[in-house]
Coordinates of C-alpha atoms in Angstrom, one line a residue:
M362 CA 23.4 -33.4 20.1
K363 CA 22.5 -35.2 16.9
V364 CA 21.9 -33.2 13.7
R365 CA 20.3 -34.5 10.5
V366 CA 19.9 -32.5 7.3
F367 CA 18.5 -33.4 3.9
N368 CA 17.8 -31.3 0.8
I369 CA 18.5 -28.0 2.6
G370 CA 20.5 -25.5 0.5
G371 CA 23.5 -27.2 -1.0
I372 CA 23.1 -30.4 1.1
T373 CA 21.3 -32.8 -1.3
Q374 CA 22.0 -36.0 0.5
D375 CA 21.1 -37.3 3.9
Y376 CA 23.7 -35.7 6.2
S377 CA 24.1 -36.5 9.9
L378 CA 26.4 -35.1 12.5
D379 CA 27.0 -35.9 16.2
L380 CA 28.1 -33.0 18.4
E381 CA 29.4 -33.2 21.9
K382 CA 29.2 -30.3 24.4
G383 CA 32.3 -28.1 24.0
V384 CA 34.0 -26.8 20.9
T385 CA 33.5 -28.5 17.6
S386 CA 35.8 -27.7 14.7
Y387 CA 34.1 -28.3 11.3
E388 CA 36.5 -28.2 8.4
A389 CA 35.4 -28.7 4.8
P390 CA 36.1 -27.4 1.3
N391 CA 34.3 -24.4 -0.1
A392 CA 30.8 -25.2 -1.6
Y393 CA 30.7 -28.3 0.6
G394 CA 27.6 -27.2 2.4
K395 CA 29.0 -25.5 5.5
T396 CA 26.8 -22.4 5.0
S397 CA 23.7 -24.6 4.4
L398 CA 24.4 -26.5 7.6
V399 CA 24.8 -23.3 9.6
R400 CA 21.6 -21.8 8.2
A401 CA 19.8 -25.1 9.0
L402 CA 20.9 -24.9 12.7
I403 CA 19.9 -21.2 13.0
S404 CA 16.5 -21.9 11.4
L405 CA 15.6 -24.0 14.5
L406 CA 16.0 -20.9 16.6
T407 CA 13.9 -18.4 14.5
S408 CA 11.0 -18.7 12.1
S409 CA 12.2 -15.5 10.3
I410 CA 14.3 -17.9 8.1
K411 CA 11.5 -19.0 5.8
A412 CA 10.9 -22.5 4.3
E413 CA 11.6 -21.1 0.8
D414 CA 15.0 -20.0 1.9
L415 CA 15.9 -23.5 3.2
L416 CA 14.6 -26.1 0.7
N417 CA 16.9 -26.9 -2.2
V418 CA 15.3 -25.4 -5.3
F419 CA 15.3 -28.8 -7.2
A420 CA 14.0 -30.8 -4.3
D421 CA 10.4 -31.8 -3.5
S422 CA 11.0 -32.2 0.2
G423 CA 13.6 -31.8 2.9
Y424 CA 14.1 -31.7 6.6
I425 CA 16.3 -30.4 9.5
E426 CA 16.3 -32.4 12.7
V427 CA 18.2 -31.9 16.0
E428 CA 17.9 -34.3 18.9
S429 CA 19.1 -32.8 22.2
D430 CA 18.4 -33.8 25.8
N431 CA 16.0 -36.5 24.6
K432 CA 13.9 -33.9 22.7
L433 CA 13.4 -33.7 19.0
Y434 CA 13.3 -30.4 17.2
Y435 CA 12.7 -30.2 13.4
R436 CA 11.6 -28.3 10.3
R437 CA 10.1 -30.6 7.7
I438 CA 9.3 -29.0 4.3
K439 CA 7.3 -30.3 1.3
R440 CA 6.7 -28.7 -2.0
I441 CA 3.0 -28.6 -2.9
K442 CA 1.0 -27.3 -5.8
N443 CA 0.7 -23.7 -4.7
G444 CA 3.9 -23.4 -2.8
L445 CA 5.4 -25.0 0.3
S446 CA 4.0 -26.7 3.4
E447 CA 6.0 -27.0 6.6
D448 CA 5.7 -28.9 9.9
K449 CA 8.0 -27.6 12.6
N450 CA 9.0 -27.8 16.3
L451 CA 11.6 -25.1 17.0
I452 CA 14.0 -24.9 20.0
M453 CA 12.9 -21.3 20.2
D454 CA 11.4 -18.6 17.9
D455 CA 13.4 -15.4 18.4
D456 CA 14.6 -13.1 15.6
R457 CA 17.6 -12.2 17.7
A458 CA 19.2 -15.5 16.8
L459 CA 20.1 -14.1 13.4
L460 CA 22.4 -11.5 15.1
L461 CA 23.5 -13.5 18.2
T462 CA 24.1 -17.1 17.2
Y463 CA 26.3 -16.8 14.1
F464 CA 29.4 -14.6 13.9
S465 CA 30.6 -14.3 10.3
P466 CA 31.4 -11.6 7.7
E467 CA 27.7 -11.8 6.6
N468 CA 26.5 -10.7 10.1
K469 CA 24.8 -7.3 9.7
L470 CA 26.6 -5.9 12.7
V471 CA 30.0 -7.1 11.5
T472 CA 29.5 -5.5 8.1
Q473 CA 28.5 -2.2 9.7
I474 CA 31.4 -2.1 12.2
L475 CA 33.9 -3.0 9.4
S476 CA 32.6 -0.1 7.4
G477 CA 33.4 2.2 10.3
D478 CA 29.8 3.0 11.3
G479 CA 29.5 3.2 15.1
N480 CA 25.7 3.8 15.4
V481 CA 24.5 0.8 17.4
E482 CA 21.2 2.0 18.8
W483 CA 19.4 -0.4 16.5
F484 CA 21.5 -3.4 17.7
I485 CA 20.9 -2.6 21.4
S486 CA 17.2 -2.0 20.8
A487 CA 16.8 -5.3 18.8
T488 CA 18.9 -7.6 21.0
S489 CA 17.5 -6.4 24.3
K490 CA 13.9 -6.3 22.9
I491 CA 13.6 -2.6 23.6
N492 CA 12.3 -2.2 20.1
E493 CA 9.1 -3.9 21.1
I494 CA 8.5 -1.2 23.7
K495 CA 9.3 1.5 21.0
A496 CA 6.9 -0.1 18.5
K497 CA 4.1 -0.4 21.2
K498 CA 4.7 3.3 22.1
E499 CA 4.5 4.4 18.4
E500 CA 1.3 2.3 18.0
L501 CA -0.3 3.9 21.0
Q502 CA 0.8 7.4 19.8
K503 CA -1.0 6.8 16.5
L504 CA -4.1 5.7 18.4
L505 CA -3.8 8.8 20.7
T506 CA -3.5 11.1 17.7
A507 CA -6.6 9.5 16.1
E508 CA -8.5 9.9 19.4
I509 CA -7.6 13.6 19.7
N510 CA -8.8 14.2 16.1
A511 CA -12.0 12.4 16.8
R512 CA -12.5 14.4 20.1
D513 CA -12.0 17.7 18.1
D514 CA -14.5 16.6 15.5
L515 CA -17.1 15.8 18.3
Q516 CA -16.5 19.2 20.0
K517 CA -17.0 21.0 16.7
K518 CA -20.2 19.0 16.1
Y519 CA -21.5 19.8 19.6
N520 CA -20.8 23.5 19.2
N521 CA -22.7 23.4 15.9
I522 CA -25.7 21.8 17.6
R523 CA -25.7 24.5 20.3
E524 CA -25.6 27.2 17.7
I525 CA -28.5 25.7 15.6
Q526 CA -30.6 25.2 18.8
A527 CA -30.2 28.9 19.6
K528 CA -31.3 29.8 16.0
I529 CA -34.4 27.5 16.3
R530 CA -35.4 29.2 19.6
A531 CA -35.1 32.6 18.0
I532 CA -37.3 31.4 15.1
D533 CA -39.9 30.0 17.4
E534 CA -40.1 33.3 19.3
E535 CA -40.6 35.2 16.1
I536 CA -43.2 32.8 14.7
D537 CA -45.1 33.0 18.0
K538 CA -45.1 36.8 17.8
L539 CA -46.2 36.7 14.1
E540 CA -49.0 34.2 14.9
K541 CA -50.4 36.4 17.6
E542 CA -50.2 39.4 15.2
R543 CA -51.9 37.4 12.4
E544 CA -54.7 36.1 14.7
S545 CA -55.7 39.6 15.6
S546 CA -56.0 40.6 11.9
S547 CA -57.2 37.4 10.2
N548 CA -60.5 35.6 10.0
I549 CA -61.3 31.9 10.1
V550 CA -61.4 31.6 6.3
A551 CA -58.0 33.1 5.8
K552 CA -56.6 30.9 8.6
T553 CA -58.1 27.8 7.1
T554 CA -56.8 28.7 3.6
Y555 CA -53.4 29.3 5.1
T556 CA -53.4 26.0 6.9
I557 CA -54.3 24.1 3.7
T558 CA -51.8 26.0 1.6
L559 CA -49.1 25.6 4.2
T560 CA -49.7 21.9 4.6
R561 CA -49.5 21.4 0.8
Q562 CA -46.4 23.5 0.6
N563 CA -44.7 21.8 3.5
K564 CA -45.2 18.4 1.8
I565 CA -43.5 19.7 -1.3
N566 CA -40.8 21.4 0.7
E567 CA -40.1 18.1 2.5
I568 CA -39.6 16.3 -0.8
V569 CA -37.4 19.2 -2.1
N570 CA -35.2 19.1 1.0
K571 CA -34.8 15.3 0.6
I572 CA -33.8 15.8 -3.1
K573 CA -31.3 18.5 -2.1
V574 CA -29.7 16.2 0.5
K575 CA -29.5 13.3 -1.9
K576 CA -28.0 15.5 -4.6
D577 CA -25.4 16.8 -2.1
E578 CA -24.7 13.1 -1.2
L579 CA -24.3 12.3 -4.9
A580 CA -21.9 15.2 -5.5
N581 CA -19.8 14.0 -2.5
L582 CA -19.7 10.4 -3.8
E583 CA -18.8 11.5 -7.3
F584 CA -16.0 13.7 -6.0
A585 CA -14.7 10.8 -3.8
L586 CA -14.8 8.5 -6.9
K587 CA -12.8 11.0 -8.9
K588 CA -10.2 11.3 -6.2
I589 CA -9.9 7.5 -5.9
E590 CA -9.5 7.2 -9.7
E591 CA -6.8 9.8 -9.6
E592 CA -5.1 8.1 -6.7
I593 CA -5.2 4.7 -8.5
Q594 CA -3.8 6.3 -11.7
N595 CA -1.0 7.9 -9.6
K596 CA -0.1 4.7 -7.8
E597 CA -0.2 2.6 -11.0
S598 CA 2.2 5.0 -12.7
K599 CA 4.7 4.3 -9.9
V600 CA 4.5 0.5 -10.3
S601 CA 6.4 -0.6 -13.4
P602 CA 6.6 -4.3 -14.1
D603 CA 9.7 -3.8 -16.2
I604 CA 11.5 -2.1 -13.3
K605 CA 10.3 -4.7 -10.9
T606 CA 11.6 -7.5 -13.2
Q607 CA 14.9 -5.6 -13.7
L608 CA 15.3 -5.3 -9.9
Q609 CA 14.6 -9.0 -9.3
K610 CA 17.1 -9.9 -12.0
E611 CA 19.7 -7.5 -10.4
L612 CA 19.0 -9.1 -7.0
E613 CA 19.8 -12.6 -8.4
E614 CA 23.0 -11.3 -9.9
I615 CA 24.0 -9.6 -6.7
N616 CA 23.4 -12.8 -4.7
E617 CA 25.6 -14.8 -7.2
K618 CA 28.3 -12.1 -7.0
L619 CA 28.2 -12.2 -3.2
K620 CA 28.5 -15.9 -3.2
L621 CA 31.6 -15.8 -5.5
K622 CA 33.3 -12.9 -3.7
T623 CA 32.7 -14.4 -0.3
S624 CA 34.3 -17.6 -1.5
D625 CA 37.3 -15.7 -3.0
R626 CA 37.7 -13.8 0.3
S627 CA 37.8 -17.0 2.4
E628 CA 40.4 -18.5 0.1
L629 CA 42.5 -15.3 0.2
E630 CA 42.3 -15.1 4.0
I631 CA 43.6 -18.7 4.2
E632 CA 46.5 -17.8 1.8
L633 CA 47.3 -14.8 3.9
K634 CA 47.5 -16.9 7.1
V635 CA 49.9 -19.4 5.3
L636 CA 52.1 -16.6 4.0
E637 CA 52.2 -15.0 7.5
R638 CA 53.3 -18.3 9.0
V639 CA 56.0 -18.7 6.3
L640 CA 57.2 -15.2 6.8
E641 CA 57.6 -15.9 10.6
E642 CA 59.7 -18.9 9.8
V643 CA 61.9 -17.0 7.3
D644 CA 62.4 -14.2 9.8
E645 CA 63.3 -16.7 12.5
S646 CA 65.8 -18.4 10.1
D647 CA 67.3 -15.0 9.2
K648 CA 67.5 -14.0 12.9
H649 CA 69.6 -17.1 13.7
H650 CA 71.5 -17.1 10.3
L651 CA 70.5 -20.7 9.6
D652 CA 72.1 -22.4 6.7
T653 CA 69.4 -25.2 6.4
C654 CA 65.9 -24.8 5.0
N655 CA 63.2 -25.9 7.6
V656 CA 60.9 -27.0 4.8
C657 CA 63.1 -29.1 2.5
G658 CA 66.2 -29.6 4.7
S659 CA 68.6 -28.5 2.0
K660 CA 71.7 -26.2 2.6
V661 CA 71.1 -22.6 1.8
D662 CA 73.2 -19.4 1.9
P663 CA 72.1 -17.5 5.1
S664 CA 72.1 -14.2 3.2
I665 CA 69.2 -15.4 1.1
W666 CA 66.7 -15.2 4.0
K667 CA 66.3 -11.4 3.7
E668 CA 65.6 -11.6 0.0
R669 CA 62.9 -14.3 0.7
A670 CA 61.4 -12.2 3.5
E671 CA 61.1 -9.2 1.1
I672 CA 59.4 -11.4 -1.6
I673 CA 56.9 -12.8 0.9
S674 CA 56.2 -9.4 2.5
R675 CA 55.6 -8.0 -1.0
E676 CA 53.1 -10.8 -1.8
L677 CA 51.5 -10.3 1.7
R678 CA 50.9 -6.6 0.9
D679 CA 49.5 -7.4 -2.5
K680 CA 47.1 -10.0 -1.2
T681 CA 46.1 -7.8 1.8
S682 CA 45.2 -5.0 -0.6
L683 CA 43.2 -7.5 -2.7
L684 CA 41.4 -8.7 0.4
D685 CA 40.4 -5.1 1.4
S686 CA 39.1 -4.6 -2.1
L687 CA 37.0 -7.7 -1.9
R688 CA 35.6 -6.8 1.5
N689 CA 34.7 -3.3 0.2
D690 CA 33.0 -5.0 -2.9
I691 CA 31.0 -7.2 -0.6
I692 CA 29.9 -4.3 1.6
G693 CA 28.9 -2.4 -1.5
L694 CA 26.9 -5.4 -2.9
Q695 CA 25.2 -6.0 0.5
K696 CA 24.2 -2.3 0.6
R697 CA 22.8 -2.4 -2.9
K698 CA 20.9 -5.7 -2.0
E699 CA 19.2 -4.0 0.9
E700 CA 18.2 -1.1 -1.4
I701 CA 16.7 -3.5 -3.9
D702 CA 14.9 -5.4 -1.2
L703 CA 13.4 -2.1 0.0
R704 CA 12.3 -1.1 -3.5
L705 CA 10.6 -4.5 -4.1
K706 CA 8.8 -4.2 -0.7
E707 CA 7.6 -0.7 -1.8
F708 CA 6.3 -2.2 -5.1
Q709 CA 4.4 -4.8 -3.2
T710 CA 2.9 -2.2 -0.8
L711 CA 1.8 -0.1 -3.8
E712 CA 0.1 -3.1 -5.5
N713 CA -1.8 -3.9 -2.3
E714 CA -2.9 -0.3 -1.9
I715 CA -4.1 -0.3 -5.6
A716 CA -6.2 -3.4 -5.0
K717 CA -7.8 -1.8 -1.9
L718 CA -8.5 1.4 -3.9
K719 CA -10.1 -0.5 -6.7
A720 CA -12.4 -2.4 -4.3
K721 CA -13.4 1.0 -2.8
K722 CA -14.0 2.4 -6.3
E723 CA -16.5 -0.4 -7.0
E724 CA -18.3 0.2 -3.7
L725 CA -18.6 4.0 -4.6
I726 CA -19.9 3.2 -8.1
N727 CA -22.6 1.0 -6.5
R728 CA -23.6 3.6 -4.0
I729 CA -23.8 6.3 -6.7
G730 CA -26.2 4.2 -8.7
S731 CA -28.3 3.7 -5.6
V732 CA -28.4 7.4 -4.8
K733 CA -29.3 8.3 -8.4
F734 CA -32.3 5.9 -8.2
Q735 CA -33.5 7.5 -5.0
I736 CA -33.2 11.0 -6.6
D737 CA -35.3 9.9 -9.6
D738 CA -37.9 8.5 -7.3
L739 CA -38.1 11.7 -5.2
E740 CA -38.4 13.8 -8.4
R741 CA -41.4 11.6 -9.5
Q742 CA -43.0 12.1 -6.0
K743 CA -42.6 15.9 -6.3
R744 CA -44.2 16.1 -9.8
E745 CA -47.2 13.9 -8.7
T746 CA -47.7 16.0 -5.5
E747 CA -47.6 19.3 -7.4
E748 CA -50.1 18.0 -10.0
R749 CA -52.6 17.0 -7.2
F750 CA -52.3 20.3 -5.4
N751 CA -52.8 22.3 -8.7
K752 CA -56.0 20.4 -9.4
S753 CA -57.3 21.0 -5.9
E754 CA -56.5 24.7 -6.1
S755 CA -58.4 25.0 -9.4
L756 CA -61.5 23.5 -7.9
S757 CA -61.5 25.4 -4.6
G758 CA -60.4 28.8 -5.9
A759 CA -58.3 31.3 -4.1
I760 CA -59.4 33.0 -0.9
A761 CA -58.4 36.6 -0.7
T762 CA -56.7 37.9 2.3
S763 CA -55.6 41.4 3.3
D764 CA -52.1 42.6 2.3
D765 CA -51.0 42.6 6.0
S766 CA -52.2 39.0 6.5
T767 CA -50.5 37.9 3.3
S768 CA -47.2 39.4 4.3
I769 CA -47.4 37.8 7.8
L770 CA -48.2 34.4 6.3
K771 CA -45.3 34.7 3.9
R772 CA -42.9 35.5 6.7
I773 CA -44.2 32.7 8.9
E774 CA -43.8 30.3 6.0
E775 CA -40.2 31.4 5.4
L776 CA -39.4 31.0 9.1
R777 CA -41.0 27.5 9.3
K778 CA -39.1 26.5 6.2
K779 CA -35.9 27.7 7.8
R780 CA -36.8 25.9 11.0
E781 CA -37.2 22.6 9.1
E782 CA -33.8 23.1 7.5
Y783 CA -32.3 23.6 11.0
E784 CA -34.1 20.5 12.4
Y785 CA -32.9 18.4 9.5
E786 CA -29.3 19.6 10.2
L787 CA -29.8 18.6 13.9
Q788 CA -31.0 15.1 12.8
L789 CA -27.8 14.7 10.8
L790 CA -25.6 16.0 13.7
G791 CA -27.1 13.7 16.4
V792 CA -28.4 14.0 19.9
P793 CA -26.6 16.6 22.0
S794 CA -26.6 14.6 25.2
S795 CA -25.1 11.5 23.5
I796 CA -22.4 13.6 21.9
L797 CA -21.6 15.2 25.2
E798 CA -21.3 11.8 26.8
E799 CA -19.1 10.6 24.0
L800 CA -16.9 13.7 24.4
K801 CA -16.5 12.8 28.0
E802 CA -15.5 9.2 27.2
K803 CA -13.0 10.5 24.6
E804 CA -11.4 12.8 27.1
E805 CA -10.9 10.0 29.6
H806 CA -9.5 7.7 26.9
I807 CA -7.1 10.3 25.7
E808 CA -5.9 10.9 29.2
Q809 CA -5.3 7.1 29.7
L810 CA -3.5 6.8 26.3
Q811 CA -1.3 9.8 27.0
K812 CA -0.4 8.3 30.4
K813 CA 0.6 5.0 28.7
V814 CA 2.6 6.7 26.0
D815 CA 4.5 8.7 28.6
E816 CA 5.2 5.6 30.7
L817 CA 6.4 3.7 27.6
Q818 CA 8.7 6.5 26.7
V819 CA 10.2 6.6 30.2
E820 CA 10.6 2.8 30.1
Y821 CA 12.2 2.8 26.7
I822 CA 14.8 5.4 27.7
R823 CA 15.4 3.5 31.0
R824 CA 16.0 0.2 29.3
L825 CA 18.1 1.7 26.6
T826 CA 20.3 3.4 29.2
K827 CA 20.5 0.2 31.2
A828 CA 21.5 -1.8 28.1
R829 CA 24.2 0.8 27.3
E830 CA 25.6 0.7 30.8
E831 CA 25.6 -3.1 30.7
F832 CA 27.6 -3.1 27.5
N833 CA 30.1 -0.6 28.9
R834 CA 30.7 -2.8 31.9
I835 CA 31.0 -6.1 30.0
S836 CA 32.9 -4.8 26.9
N837 CA 36.0 -3.6 28.8
Q838 CA 36.1 -6.8 30.8
L839 CA 36.3 -8.7 27.6
L840 CA 38.8 -6.4 25.9
R841 CA 41.1 -6.8 28.9
K842 CA 40.5 -10.6 28.9
F843 CA 41.6 -10.7 25.2
E844 CA 44.6 -8.3 25.9
F845 CA 43.5 -5.5 23.6
D846 CA 45.1 -2.1 24.3
M847 CA 41.9 -0.1 24.0
E848 CA 38.7 0.7 25.7
A849 CA 35.2 0.8 24.2
E850 CA 31.9 2.4 25.4
I851 CA 28.5 3.5 24.0
D852 CA 27.9 7.2 24.5
G853 CA 24.6 9.0 25.2
N854 CA 23.8 9.1 21.5
Y855 CA 24.3 5.3 21.3
R856 CA 27.4 5.5 19.1
L857 CA 30.4 3.2 19.7
I858 CA 33.3 5.2 21.1
V859 CA 36.9 3.7 21.2
R860 CA 39.7 5.1 23.2
R861 CA 43.4 4.2 23.3
K862 CA 45.4 5.6 26.2
G863 CA 42.6 8.1 26.9
A864 CA 42.4 9.4 23.3
I865 CA 39.3 8.8 21.1
I866 CA 40.1 6.9 17.9
D867 CA 38.0 6.9 14.8
I868 CA 36.6 3.4 14.2
K869 CA 37.6 3.6 10.5
K870 CA 41.3 4.0 11.6
L871 CA 41.3 0.8 13.6
S872 CA 42.6 -2.4 12.0
S873 CA 40.1 -4.9 10.6
S874 CA 41.1 -7.2 13.5
E875 CA 40.2 -4.6 16.0
R876 CA 36.9 -3.7 14.3
T877 CA 36.0 -7.3 14.1
T878 CA 36.8 -7.6 17.8
L879 CA 34.4 -4.7 18.6
A880 CA 31.6 -6.3 16.7
L881 CA 32.3 -9.6 18.6
I882 CA 32.3 -7.8 21.9
L883 CA 28.9 -6.3 21.1
V884 CA 27.5 -9.8 20.3
L885 CA 29.1 -11.4 23.4
S886 CA 27.8 -8.6 25.6
A887 CA 24.2 -9.1 24.3
L888 CA 24.6 -12.9 24.7
R889 CA 25.8 -12.5 28.3
A890 CA 23.0 -10.0 29.2
Y891 CA 19.9 -10.9 27.2
F892 CA 20.0 -14.1 25.2
K893 CA 20.5 -17.8 25.9
T894 CA 21.4 -19.9 22.9
P895 CA 22.0 -23.7 22.9
Y896 CA 24.8 -23.3 20.4
F897 CA 27.0 -20.5 19.0
I898 CA 28.6 -20.7 15.5
I899 CA 31.6 -18.8 14.5
D900 CA 33.2 -18.6 11.0
E901 CA 37.0 -18.6 11.5
S902 CA 37.4 -16.4 8.4
A903 CA 35.7 -13.6 10.3
M904 CA 38.4 -13.7 13.0
T905 CA 42.0 -12.5 12.8
F906 CA 42.9 -13.4 16.3
D907 CA 46.2 -15.2 17.1
Q908 CA 45.9 -18.7 18.5
K909 CA 46.2 -17.5 22.2
R910 CA 43.3 -15.0 21.9
F911 CA 41.2 -17.4 19.8
N912 CA 41.5 -20.1 22.4
R913 CA 40.5 -17.6 25.1
L914 CA 37.5 -16.7 23.0
L915 CA 36.4 -20.3 22.6
E916 CA 36.8 -20.8 26.4
Y917 CA 34.6 -17.8 27.0
L918 CA 32.0 -19.0 24.5
T919 CA 31.7 -22.4 26.3
E920 CA 30.5 -20.4 29.4
I921 CA 27.6 -19.0 27.3
A922 CA 26.6 -21.9 25.0
D923 CA 26.8 -25.7 25.5
Y924 CA 27.9 -26.1 21.9
V925 CA 30.4 -23.9 20.1
I926 CA 30.9 -24.7 16.4
V927 CA 33.9 -23.2 14.4
T928 CA 33.6 -23.5 10.6
R929 CA 36.8 -23.5 8.6
S930 CA 37.7 -23.8 4.9
S931 CA 40.0 -26.7 4.2
E932 CA 40.8 -29.1 1.4
N933 CA 39.9 -32.0 3.6
T934 CA 36.7 -32.7 5.6
E935 CA 37.3 -33.1 9.3
I936 CA 35.1 -32.8 12.5
K937 CA 36.8 -32.5 15.9
T938 CA 35.2 -31.9 19.2
L939 CA 37.1 -30.5 22.2
P940 CA 35.3 -30.7 25.6
P941 CA 35.2 -27.4 27.5
K942 CA 37.8 -28.5 30.1
Q943 CA 40.4 -29.2 27.5
I944 CA 40.3 -25.8 25.7
E945 CA 42.9 -24.2 28.0
I946 CA 45.2 -27.2 27.6
S947 CA 45.1 -26.9 23.8
S948 CA 46.4 -23.4 23.9

């Protein structure tokens, strides 16, 4: 496999690398570009690593190329006027690569397990892609809730229609009764006068009703506008440019601190390994009462070995304490970084919501202006109609009717006016048969959605349980393979449980080596069960295995990935490749 990288992260020159299948040891000094090379390789497995996270900040263009099995994969990035453009051909595009192809102290799972947190439901859900089922279920649940609310609104509307129809039938029966009563006591003149008067009044009533509807609509629009303005003001009060700038500055400072502390930690871990090796040699010399130094070859008093061992042990304890402090600092900084990232995303969400609200505000203002114009036009029509009717009445004069007839006419007029109001309400509510049909469709859709939600929930639990059982099976096989005197499992609450000789042990009480091993076991279990990667990268600083276990780990990894890359910090730069069949020999 051939790798070429240019202007990616800290790699500012054309860098090429030939990798053979098996284990490749990549040794280089700190700040030499190991992290940039690793990020470049992972970026060919997932597009979640963005172009802006790859291209060197001072470069106008850069690329990553991998040629494997006569196929070329690449990401080619160019800086343009308004940002970055990219041409890419990825090996795969799977977010799980961030968790499952690079094992280092920066791995989210490693950080969590080292802190003693054993809740791994998120890891199982993400690596087995169960979270996609969960997200789909939640999406359907929202749709189901919306459909139920819509169904309830339709049912309420249908009930209102039935109630109004009953009222209209009652009015019609009363009008019919009054008409018969009036006909028996009225004459043709009175009837004609009533008809003319009623026609005129109906015309005015029609305009009045329209004005009322438009004024109600105007009041609702103005109330909605007021609410939106209050919501905009409320959201704008939560978005402070100064706080956002301060958070961005703090994020830059945290990234710089993380870079420095990670470098310090790597150097300190190398020093600890050297001291441990020296202490082993001193203990060996003291055990055999040697009078010759293995390092310089000079004669020494055998009694001096104990004193040297105490000095080295004391220095080991001091540096181990300093290393734990650095790791805790890194964990704290990473946690704060996640908090700041969340705050910045919340700011962006609020800004987007404010923009949408302002657009809606403009729409309401335009609608209010239109409704006001319609109200003014209706008021003008009402005045002109009343003036015409008044002139007509002054010319024709009033036709007298009996007191009983006048009372009946007045009541019929009231009833018809009321009927018109009910008919207008019916027009607004809609056609009953259509609403009934829509209700039926809603019920069927709700039933289908509920069935899908229930099926997804069952499938989610089934897959999560299967993934847990798969981990429990594979994890203990690996622990025995690496000769660790403990057992690990994931319980029904999807928390990591560790036992030693049958007794449950708090993860926080395990050594950092054992906690790192648990994180590695989780990653290897997921790789074995769910994910196929062409290469696996491991930062040796994350491992505290002895040479025998480390060689067994590498041998196991070559069964999962064709290319296994081990990064090491060293004063010199060296790349060595060991084919799979030679790993066991090297141990």
